[in-house]
XYZ file of C-alpha atoms in Angstrom:
584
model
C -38.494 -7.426 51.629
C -38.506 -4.179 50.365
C -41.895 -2.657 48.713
C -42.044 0.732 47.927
C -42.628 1.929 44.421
C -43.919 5.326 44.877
C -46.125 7.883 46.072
C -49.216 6.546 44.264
C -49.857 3.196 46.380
C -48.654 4.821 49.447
C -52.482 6.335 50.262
C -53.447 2.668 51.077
C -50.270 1.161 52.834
C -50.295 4.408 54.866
C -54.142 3.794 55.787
C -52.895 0.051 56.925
C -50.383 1.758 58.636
C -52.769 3.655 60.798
C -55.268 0.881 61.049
C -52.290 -1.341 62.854
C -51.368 1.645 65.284
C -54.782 2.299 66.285
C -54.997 -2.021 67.007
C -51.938 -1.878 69.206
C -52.621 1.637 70.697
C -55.949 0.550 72.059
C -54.416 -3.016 73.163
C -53.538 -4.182 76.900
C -51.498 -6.234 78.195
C -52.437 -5.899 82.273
C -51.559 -9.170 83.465
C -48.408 -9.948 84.581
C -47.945 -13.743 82.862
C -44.241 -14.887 81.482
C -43.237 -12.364 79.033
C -45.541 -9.725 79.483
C -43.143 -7.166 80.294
C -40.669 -7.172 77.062
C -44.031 -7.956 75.287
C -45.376 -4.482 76.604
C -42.026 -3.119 75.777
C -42.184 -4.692 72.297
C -45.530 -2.975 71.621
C -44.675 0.621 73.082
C -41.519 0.287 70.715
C -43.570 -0.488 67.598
C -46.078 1.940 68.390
C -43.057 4.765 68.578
C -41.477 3.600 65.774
C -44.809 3.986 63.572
C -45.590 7.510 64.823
C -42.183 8.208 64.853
C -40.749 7.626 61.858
C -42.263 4.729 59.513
C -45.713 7.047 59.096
C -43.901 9.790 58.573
C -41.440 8.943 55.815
C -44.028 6.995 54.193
C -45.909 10.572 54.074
C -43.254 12.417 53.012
C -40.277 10.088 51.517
C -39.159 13.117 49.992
C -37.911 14.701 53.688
C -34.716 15.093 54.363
C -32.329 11.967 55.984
C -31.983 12.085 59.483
C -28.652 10.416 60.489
C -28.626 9.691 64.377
C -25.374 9.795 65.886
C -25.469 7.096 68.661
C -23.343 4.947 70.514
C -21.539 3.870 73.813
C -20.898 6.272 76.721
C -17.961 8.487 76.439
C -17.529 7.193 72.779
C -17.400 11.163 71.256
C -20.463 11.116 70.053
C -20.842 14.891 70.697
C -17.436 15.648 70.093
C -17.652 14.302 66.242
C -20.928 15.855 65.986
C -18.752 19.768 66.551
C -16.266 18.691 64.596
C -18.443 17.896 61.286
C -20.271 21.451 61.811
C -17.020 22.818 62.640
C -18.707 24.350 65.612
C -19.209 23.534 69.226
C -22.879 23.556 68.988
C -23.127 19.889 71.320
C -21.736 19.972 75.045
C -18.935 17.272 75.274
C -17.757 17.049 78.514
C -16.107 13.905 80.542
C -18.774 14.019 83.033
C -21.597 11.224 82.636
C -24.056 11.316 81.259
C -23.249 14.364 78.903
C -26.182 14.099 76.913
C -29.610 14.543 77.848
C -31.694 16.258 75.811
C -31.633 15.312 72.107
C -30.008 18.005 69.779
C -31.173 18.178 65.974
C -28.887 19.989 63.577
C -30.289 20.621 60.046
C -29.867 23.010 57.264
C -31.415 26.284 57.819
C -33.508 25.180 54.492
C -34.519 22.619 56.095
C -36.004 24.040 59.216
C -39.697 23.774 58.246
C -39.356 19.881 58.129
C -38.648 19.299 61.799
C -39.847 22.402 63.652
C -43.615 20.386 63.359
C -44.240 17.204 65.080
C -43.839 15.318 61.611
C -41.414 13.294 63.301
C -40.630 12.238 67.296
C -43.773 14.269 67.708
C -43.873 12.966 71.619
C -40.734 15.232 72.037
C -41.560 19.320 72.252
C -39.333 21.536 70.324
C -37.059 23.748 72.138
C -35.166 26.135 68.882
C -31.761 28.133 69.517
C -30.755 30.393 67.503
C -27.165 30.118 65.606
C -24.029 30.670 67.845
C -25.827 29.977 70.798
C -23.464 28.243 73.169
C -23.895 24.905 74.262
C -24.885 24.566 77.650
C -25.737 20.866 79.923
C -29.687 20.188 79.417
C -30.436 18.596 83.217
C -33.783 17.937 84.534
C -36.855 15.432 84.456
C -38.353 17.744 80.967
C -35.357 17.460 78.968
C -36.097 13.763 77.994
C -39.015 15.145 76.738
C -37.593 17.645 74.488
C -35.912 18.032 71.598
C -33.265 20.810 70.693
C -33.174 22.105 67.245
C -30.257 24.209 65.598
C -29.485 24.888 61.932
C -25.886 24.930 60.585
C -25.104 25.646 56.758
C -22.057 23.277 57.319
C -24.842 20.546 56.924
C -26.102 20.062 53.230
C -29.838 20.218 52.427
C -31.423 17.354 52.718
C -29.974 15.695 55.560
C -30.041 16.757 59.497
C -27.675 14.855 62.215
C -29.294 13.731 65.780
C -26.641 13.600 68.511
C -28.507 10.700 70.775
C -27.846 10.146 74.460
C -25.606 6.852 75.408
C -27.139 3.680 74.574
C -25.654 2.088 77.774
C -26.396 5.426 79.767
C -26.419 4.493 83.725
C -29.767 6.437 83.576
C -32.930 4.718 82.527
C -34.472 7.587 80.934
C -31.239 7.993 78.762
C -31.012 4.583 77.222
C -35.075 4.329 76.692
C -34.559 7.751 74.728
C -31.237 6.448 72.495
C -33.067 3.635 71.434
C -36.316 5.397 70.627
C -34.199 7.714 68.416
C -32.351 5.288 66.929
C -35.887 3.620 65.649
C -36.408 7.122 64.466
C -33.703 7.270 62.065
C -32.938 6.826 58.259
C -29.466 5.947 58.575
C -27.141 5.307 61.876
C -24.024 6.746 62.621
C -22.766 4.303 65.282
C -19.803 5.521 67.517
C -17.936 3.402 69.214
C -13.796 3.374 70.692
C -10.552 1.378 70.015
C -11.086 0.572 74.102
C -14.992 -0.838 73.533
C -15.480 -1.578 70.385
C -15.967 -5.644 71.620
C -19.058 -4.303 74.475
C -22.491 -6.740 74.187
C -24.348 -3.712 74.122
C -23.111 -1.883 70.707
C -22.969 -5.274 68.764
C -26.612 -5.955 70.289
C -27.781 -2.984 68.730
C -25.831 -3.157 65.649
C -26.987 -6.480 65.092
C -30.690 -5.404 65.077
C -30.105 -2.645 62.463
C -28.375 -5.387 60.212
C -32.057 -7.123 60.805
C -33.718 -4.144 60.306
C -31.972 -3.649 56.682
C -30.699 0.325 58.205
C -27.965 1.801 56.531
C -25.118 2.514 59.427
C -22.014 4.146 59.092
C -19.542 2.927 61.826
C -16.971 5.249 63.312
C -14.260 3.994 65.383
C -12.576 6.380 67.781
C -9.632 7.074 69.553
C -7.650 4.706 67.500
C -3.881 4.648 69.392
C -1.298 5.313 66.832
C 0.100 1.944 65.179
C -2.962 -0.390 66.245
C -5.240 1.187 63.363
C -4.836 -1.741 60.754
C -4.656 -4.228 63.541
C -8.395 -3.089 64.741
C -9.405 -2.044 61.386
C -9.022 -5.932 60.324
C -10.644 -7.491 63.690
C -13.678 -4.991 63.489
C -14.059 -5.640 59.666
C -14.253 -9.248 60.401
C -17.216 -8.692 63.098
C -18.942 -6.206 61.013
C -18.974 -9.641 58.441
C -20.425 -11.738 60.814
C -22.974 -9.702 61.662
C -24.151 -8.971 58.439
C -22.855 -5.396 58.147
C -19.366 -6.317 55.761
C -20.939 -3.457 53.394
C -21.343 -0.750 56.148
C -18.518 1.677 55.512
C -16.013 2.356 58.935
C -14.382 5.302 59.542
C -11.205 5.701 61.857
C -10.225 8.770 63.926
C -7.053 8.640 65.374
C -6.509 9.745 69.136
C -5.859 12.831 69.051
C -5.552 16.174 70.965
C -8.843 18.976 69.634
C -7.541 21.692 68.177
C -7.347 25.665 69.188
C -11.346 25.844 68.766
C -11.519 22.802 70.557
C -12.638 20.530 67.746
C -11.035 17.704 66.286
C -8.708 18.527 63.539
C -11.223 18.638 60.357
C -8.450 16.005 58.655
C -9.743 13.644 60.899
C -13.407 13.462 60.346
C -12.960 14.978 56.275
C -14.162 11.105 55.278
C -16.880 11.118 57.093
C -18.121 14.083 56.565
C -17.920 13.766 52.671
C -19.220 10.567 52.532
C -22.740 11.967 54.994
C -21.754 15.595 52.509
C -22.397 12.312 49.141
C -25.148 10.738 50.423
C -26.893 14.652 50.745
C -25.893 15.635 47.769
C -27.692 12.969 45.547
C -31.583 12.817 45.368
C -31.201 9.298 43.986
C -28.651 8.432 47.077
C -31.229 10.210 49.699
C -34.277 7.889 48.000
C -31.994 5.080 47.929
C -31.614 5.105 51.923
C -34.644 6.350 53.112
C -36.547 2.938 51.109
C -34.080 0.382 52.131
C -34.572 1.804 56.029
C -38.268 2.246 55.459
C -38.770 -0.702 54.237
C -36.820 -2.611 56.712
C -38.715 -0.973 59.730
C -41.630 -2.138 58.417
C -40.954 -5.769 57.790
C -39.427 -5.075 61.522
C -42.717 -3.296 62.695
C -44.998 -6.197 61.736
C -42.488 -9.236 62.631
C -42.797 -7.412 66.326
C -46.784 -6.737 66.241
C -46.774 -10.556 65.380
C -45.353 -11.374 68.755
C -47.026 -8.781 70.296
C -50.446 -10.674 69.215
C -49.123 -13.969 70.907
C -48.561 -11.756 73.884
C -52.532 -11.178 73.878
C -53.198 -14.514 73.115
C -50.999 -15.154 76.269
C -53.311 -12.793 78.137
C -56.647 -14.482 76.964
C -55.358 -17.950 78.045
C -54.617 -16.270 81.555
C -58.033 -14.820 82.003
C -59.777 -17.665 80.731
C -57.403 -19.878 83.389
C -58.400 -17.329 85.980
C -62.122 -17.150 85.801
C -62.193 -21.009 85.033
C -61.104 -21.644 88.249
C -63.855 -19.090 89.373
C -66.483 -20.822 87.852
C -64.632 -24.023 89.458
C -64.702 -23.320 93.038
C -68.081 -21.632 93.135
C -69.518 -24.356 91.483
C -68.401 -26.977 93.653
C -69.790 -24.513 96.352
C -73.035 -24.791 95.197
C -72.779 -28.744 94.662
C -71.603 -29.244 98.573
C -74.538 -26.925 99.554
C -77.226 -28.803 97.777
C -75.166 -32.158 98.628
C -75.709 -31.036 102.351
C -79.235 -30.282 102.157
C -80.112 -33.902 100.880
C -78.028 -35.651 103.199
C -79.820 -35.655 106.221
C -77.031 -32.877 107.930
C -79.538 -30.280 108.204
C -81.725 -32.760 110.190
C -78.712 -32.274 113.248
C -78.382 -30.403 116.069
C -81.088 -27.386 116.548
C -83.835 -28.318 113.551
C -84.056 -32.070 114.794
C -84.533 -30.928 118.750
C -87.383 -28.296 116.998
C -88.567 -30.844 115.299
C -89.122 -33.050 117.982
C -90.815 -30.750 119.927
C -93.177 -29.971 117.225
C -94.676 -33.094 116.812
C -94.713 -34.321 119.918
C -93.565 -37.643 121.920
C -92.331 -41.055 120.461
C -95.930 -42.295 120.887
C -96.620 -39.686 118.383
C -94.217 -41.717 116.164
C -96.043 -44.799 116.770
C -99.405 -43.543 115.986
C -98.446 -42.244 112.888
C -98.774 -45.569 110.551
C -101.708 -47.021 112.573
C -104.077 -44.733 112.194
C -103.969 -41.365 109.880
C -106.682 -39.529 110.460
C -106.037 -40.091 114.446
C -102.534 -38.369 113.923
C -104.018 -35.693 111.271
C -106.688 -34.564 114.722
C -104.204 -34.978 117.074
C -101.407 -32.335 115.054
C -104.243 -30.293 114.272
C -105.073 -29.528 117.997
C -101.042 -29.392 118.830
C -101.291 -26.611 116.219
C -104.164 -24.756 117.377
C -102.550 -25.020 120.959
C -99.330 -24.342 120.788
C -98.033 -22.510 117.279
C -94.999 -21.132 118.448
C -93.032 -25.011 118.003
C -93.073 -24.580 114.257
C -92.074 -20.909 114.020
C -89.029 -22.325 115.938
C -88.408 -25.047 113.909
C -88.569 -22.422 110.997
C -85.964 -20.089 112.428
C -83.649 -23.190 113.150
C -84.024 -23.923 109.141
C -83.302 -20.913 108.318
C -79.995 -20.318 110.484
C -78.588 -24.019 109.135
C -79.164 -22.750 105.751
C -77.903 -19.129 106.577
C -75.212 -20.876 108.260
C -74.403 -23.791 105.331
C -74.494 -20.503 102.760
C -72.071 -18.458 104.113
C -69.678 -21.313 105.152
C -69.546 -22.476 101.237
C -69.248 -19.055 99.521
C -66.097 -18.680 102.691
C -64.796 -21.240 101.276
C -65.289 -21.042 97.845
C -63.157 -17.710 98.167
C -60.635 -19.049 99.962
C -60.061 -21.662 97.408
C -59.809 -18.985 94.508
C -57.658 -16.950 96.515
C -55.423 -19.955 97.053
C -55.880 -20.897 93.152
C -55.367 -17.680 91.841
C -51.834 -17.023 94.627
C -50.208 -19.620 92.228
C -51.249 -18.250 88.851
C -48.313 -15.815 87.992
C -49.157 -12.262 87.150
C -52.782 -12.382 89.178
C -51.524 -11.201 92.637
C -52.544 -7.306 91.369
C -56.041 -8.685 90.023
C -56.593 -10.906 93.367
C -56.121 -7.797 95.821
C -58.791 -6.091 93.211
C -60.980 -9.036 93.871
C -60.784 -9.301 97.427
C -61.141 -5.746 98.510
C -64.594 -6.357 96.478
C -65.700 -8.756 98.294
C -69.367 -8.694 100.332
C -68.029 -7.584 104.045
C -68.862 -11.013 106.484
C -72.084 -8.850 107.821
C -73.786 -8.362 105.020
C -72.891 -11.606 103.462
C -75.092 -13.191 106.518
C -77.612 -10.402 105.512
C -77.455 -11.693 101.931
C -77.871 -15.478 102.885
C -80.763 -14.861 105.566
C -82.859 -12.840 102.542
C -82.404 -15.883 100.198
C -83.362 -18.254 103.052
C -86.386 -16.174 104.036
C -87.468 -15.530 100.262
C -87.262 -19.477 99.621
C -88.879 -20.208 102.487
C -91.614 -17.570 101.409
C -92.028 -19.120 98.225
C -92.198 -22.609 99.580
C -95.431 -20.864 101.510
C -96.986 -19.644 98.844
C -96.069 -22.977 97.040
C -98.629 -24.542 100.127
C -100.974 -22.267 99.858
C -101.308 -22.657 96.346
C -101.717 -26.374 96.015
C -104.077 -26.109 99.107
C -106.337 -24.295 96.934
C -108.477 -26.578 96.241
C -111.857 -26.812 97.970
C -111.022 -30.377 99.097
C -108.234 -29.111 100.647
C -109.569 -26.696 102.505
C -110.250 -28.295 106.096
C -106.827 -30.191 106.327
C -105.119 -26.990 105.549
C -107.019 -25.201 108.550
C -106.312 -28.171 110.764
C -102.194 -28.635 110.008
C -101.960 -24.539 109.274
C -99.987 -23.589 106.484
C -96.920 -22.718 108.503
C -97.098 -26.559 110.287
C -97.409 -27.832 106.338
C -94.370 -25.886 104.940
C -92.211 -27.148 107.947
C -92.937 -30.652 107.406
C -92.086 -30.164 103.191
C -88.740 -28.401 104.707
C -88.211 -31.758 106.635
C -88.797 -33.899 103.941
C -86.977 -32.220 101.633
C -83.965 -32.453 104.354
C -84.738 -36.017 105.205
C -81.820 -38.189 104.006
C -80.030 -41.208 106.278
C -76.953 -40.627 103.886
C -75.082 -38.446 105.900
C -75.900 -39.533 109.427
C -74.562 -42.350 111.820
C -76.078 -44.786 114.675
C -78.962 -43.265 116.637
C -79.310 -40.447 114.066
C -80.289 -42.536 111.401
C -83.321 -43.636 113.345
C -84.340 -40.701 114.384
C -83.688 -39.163 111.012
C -85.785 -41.706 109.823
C -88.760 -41.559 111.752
C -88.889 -37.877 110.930
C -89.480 -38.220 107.182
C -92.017 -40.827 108.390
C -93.992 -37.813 110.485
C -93.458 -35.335 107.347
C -94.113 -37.383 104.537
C -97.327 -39.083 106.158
C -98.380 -35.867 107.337
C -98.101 -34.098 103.846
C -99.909 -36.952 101.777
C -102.579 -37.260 104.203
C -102.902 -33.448 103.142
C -102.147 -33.630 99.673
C -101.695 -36.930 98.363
C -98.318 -38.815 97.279
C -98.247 -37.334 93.769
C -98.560 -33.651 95.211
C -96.260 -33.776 97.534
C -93.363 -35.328 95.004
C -93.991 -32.309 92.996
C -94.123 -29.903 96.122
C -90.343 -31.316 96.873
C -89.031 -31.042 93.197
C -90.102 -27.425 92.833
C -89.191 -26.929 96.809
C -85.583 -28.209 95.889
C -85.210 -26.645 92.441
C -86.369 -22.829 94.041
C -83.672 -23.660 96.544
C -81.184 -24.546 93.703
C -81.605 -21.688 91.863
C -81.817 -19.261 95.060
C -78.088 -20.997 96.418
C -76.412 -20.334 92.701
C -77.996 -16.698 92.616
C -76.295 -15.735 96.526
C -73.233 -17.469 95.414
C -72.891 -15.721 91.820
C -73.257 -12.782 93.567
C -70.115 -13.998 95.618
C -67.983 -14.475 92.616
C -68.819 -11.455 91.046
C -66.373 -9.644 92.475
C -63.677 -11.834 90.963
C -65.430 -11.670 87.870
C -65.346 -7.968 87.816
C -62.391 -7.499 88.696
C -61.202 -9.647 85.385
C -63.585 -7.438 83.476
C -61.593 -4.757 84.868
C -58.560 -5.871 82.628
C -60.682 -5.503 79.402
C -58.329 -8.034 78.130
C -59.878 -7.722 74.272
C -60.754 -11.506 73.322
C -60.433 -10.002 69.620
C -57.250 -8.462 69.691
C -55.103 -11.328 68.788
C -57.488 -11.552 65.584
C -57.359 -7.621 65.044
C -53.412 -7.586 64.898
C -53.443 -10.431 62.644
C -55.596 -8.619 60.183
C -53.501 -5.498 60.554
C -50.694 -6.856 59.858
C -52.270 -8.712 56.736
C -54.066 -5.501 55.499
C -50.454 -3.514 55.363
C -48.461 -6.427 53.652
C -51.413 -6.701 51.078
C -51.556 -2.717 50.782
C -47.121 -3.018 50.106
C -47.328 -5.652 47.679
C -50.559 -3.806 45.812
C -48.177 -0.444 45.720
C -45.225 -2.811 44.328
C -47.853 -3.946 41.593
C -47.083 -7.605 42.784
């Protein structure tokens, strides 16, 4: 729908205007997800199309029209644009593409409107002065310009565009049509007796039949005797497509005349229908609201989808760092899973062990007779300490060992995770160049190790405290104590088999016995809680620190989680703003 009653509403819609620009300017869209791409396309379009022309005209709706002569390559576009000034001010030439830098023709009147950046102000001006000749604009910069001439063949109030082709073999040339075209109050669409049936034109045309745009069609190089033959067919098409009222305009082949123009018989309709529109303010108004209008309802149908595009983007983050959170979770549960199943009582700590405490007769002793096995440890201690320092550097290197293994893993199942998640390759080779280096991720895992077992120390220390306590501590030694809570917190049958289990077994015997004889039952159960919880804490700490670099590098996105909400109540703020101007 069309609102626009006037300048005295237009303060707020053009204030909604701006507010939606500035949400979609500041949005990304960095992840590469199904539909991203046309959905960044969609948004750079919009954005153009409100600096370009929508803001604009809604400033200044008294402007002059600006009719954009587009079309298909080779279609004359240039060559009807000399022969409505009457003078060859636009290079026509058979070689492809022709066109590359945009030339604006206006009134010399007029000039002040378009010599600012008021509208297309990405492209720089480049003016030349009348009866300059035309010359072939090449280069990377001329996309980036736009050439301005005035003619006083053109009425005030209206300036023609001569676009490049909208099917132009070069990239540059077809983004630039199209962003023109957007730019435009009313279309003069060019097209030939040869191509008038090509996907591209009708795609476009049908868009500015969406869009509400007034268009002029203009069929060239019409063969003599198939004019009311084509004239009927492309009438018909122009129905279906919801352009039966735009009027079409035949020029017959033809050879150009001595100035090399097209014989001004041929274009006279044309030109006084564009000479009409000019020549009445009412007209002018008339075109530049129904376009206006339409490129609005247009502009905030597209920053609709574009707001699904960044709810797309949100879902694929969230996905991403879920599985994150997944796989270093499930690292941290198989690390605590192996420290209560007996595994760390294999290999190196069980053979320390062993030689700590002695022989199996140790073993033996243990349940007959306490105090007997609290002397005889005490003197193995004061005789030999270097046992349990061993036993202490064999926990430590299982648990160095067990830490690094799981956060190894836990990577490689993101990686894997995140390989089949489309659009996170880029954001995975982020991640992974981020992550700790193998040598200092052993570094990492040993200072965890060593600051639990520190803390388990003190933890010994502390509860030893006690007067009462004071004479067992000296006989076991604080460093014999902590090893035997490090064994019992370890001491689990569940993951071991035949000879192990026994062995196992009799170890938590030795430890447990050993600690309540120092500290009683009750102690000790709280010594192994807090023992185990410190360790918790200390395994999810080194294995954050892991997944922080995939975790950073999704912060790196700044995918906004309020930008689907922000476009939303942009969009709302602008329709409100129209229907408050309309006085609906």
């Amino acid at each position: 729908m069309t609102l626009l009653a006037g300048p005295d509403g237009a303060s707020a819609v053009l204030a909604a205007l701006d507010g939606l620009r500035e949400v979609l300017d500041e949005l990304t869209l960095p992840l590469d997800v199904a539909g991203a791409g046309e959905a960044r396309a969609e948004r750079a379009e919009v954005l153009d199309q409100l600096s370009d022309y929508v803001i604009p005209r809604y400033e200044q709706l008294e402007a002059p029209l600006l009719a954009v002569v587009g079309g298909s390559t080779g279609a004359g576009k240039s060559t009807l644009v000399n022969a409505l000034l009457r003078d060859k001010v636009a290079v026509a030439s058979a070689i492809r593409p022709t066109t590359r830098r945009p030339l604006l023709v206006h009134h010399p009147d007029d000039a002040a409107w378009f010599a600012d950046d008021r509208i297309l102000p990405g492209l720089a001006r480049v003016t030349l002065a009348p009866g300059a000749p035309a010359a072939p604009v090449t280069g990377e910069g001329a996309h980036h310009e736009l050439e301005l001439r005035d003619s006083a063949e053109l009425p005030p109030g209206l300036a023609l565009l001569d676009a490049p082709d909208i099917d132009s073999v070069v990239t540059e040339n077809r983004q630039l049509a199209n962003q023109l075209l957007a730019a435009a109050d009313l279309w003069v669409f060019v097209t030939t007796a040869a191509r008038y049936g090509d996907a591209i034109p009708w795609a476009l045309l049908a868009e500015a039949a969406a869009r509400r745009i007034v268009v002029a069609v203009v069929l060239d190089r019409v063969p003599t005797g198939v004019s009311a033959e084509v004239r009927q067919d492309l009438a018909a098409r122009l129905e279906e497509e919801g352009l039966g009222r735009a009027p079409l305009f035949f020029i017959r082949e033809t050879a150009l005349d001595a100035d090399g123009l097209l014989p001004a018989a041929d274009v006279a309709s044309l030109r006084g229908w564009l000479h009409g529109i000019a020549a009445d303010a009412g007209s002018r108004a008339s075109v530049a609201r129904q376009t206006l209008g339409g490129a609005v309802d247009a502009a905030l149908e597209r920053a609709a989808t574009v707001a699904d595009a960044a709810r797309a983007q949100i879902g694929a983050q969230n996905a991403l760092t879920a599985q994150v959170d997944e796989a270093y979770a499930q690292a941290h549960q198989r690390l605590m899973a192996a420290t209560a199943d007996g595994a760390m009582l294999r290999g190196e700590v069980l053979a320390r062990w062993q030689e700590f405490v002695g022989t199996g007769e140790f073993f033996r002793s243990v349940e007959a007779q306490v105090g007997r096995v609290r002397d005889r440890i005490g003197s193995f201690f004061r005789g030999r300490p270097a046992p349990a320092e061993q036993v202490g550097v064999a926990i430590e290197t299982g648990l160095q060992t067990l830490l690094v293994a799981e956060a190894a893993r836990a990577a490689a199942d993101v990686d894997h995770a995140w390989r089949l998640e489309p659009g996170a390759r880029t954001v995975l080779a982020r991640a992974t160049a981020a992550l700790t280096p193998e040598d200092q991720l052993v570094d990492q895992a040993s200072a965890q190790v060593r600051g639990w077992q520190g803390d388990l120390l003190g933890m010994v220390r502390a509860e030893g405290a006690d007067k009462r306590f004071t004479a067992r501590m000296l006989s076991f030694g604080v460093n014999g104590l902590a090893i035997a809570l490090m064994v019992v917190l370890f001491a689990s049958t569940a993951g071991l088999t035949g000879a192990e289990i026994a062995i196992a077994g009799g170890t938590a015997v030795v430890a447990q016995k050993l600690l309540e004889a120092v500290f009683g039952d009750d102690a000790v159960r709280k010594m192994t809680q807090a023992a185990r919880a410190d360790l918790h804490r200390r395994a999810g700490e080194f294995l954050a620190a892991q997944a922080a670099a995939y975790r950073g590098a999704l912060a790196e996105l700044a995918v906004d989680p309020d930008a689907p909400d922000r476009i939303g109540a942009a969009v709302t703020a602008v329709r409100a703003a129209r229907r408050a101007e309309a006085g609906l």
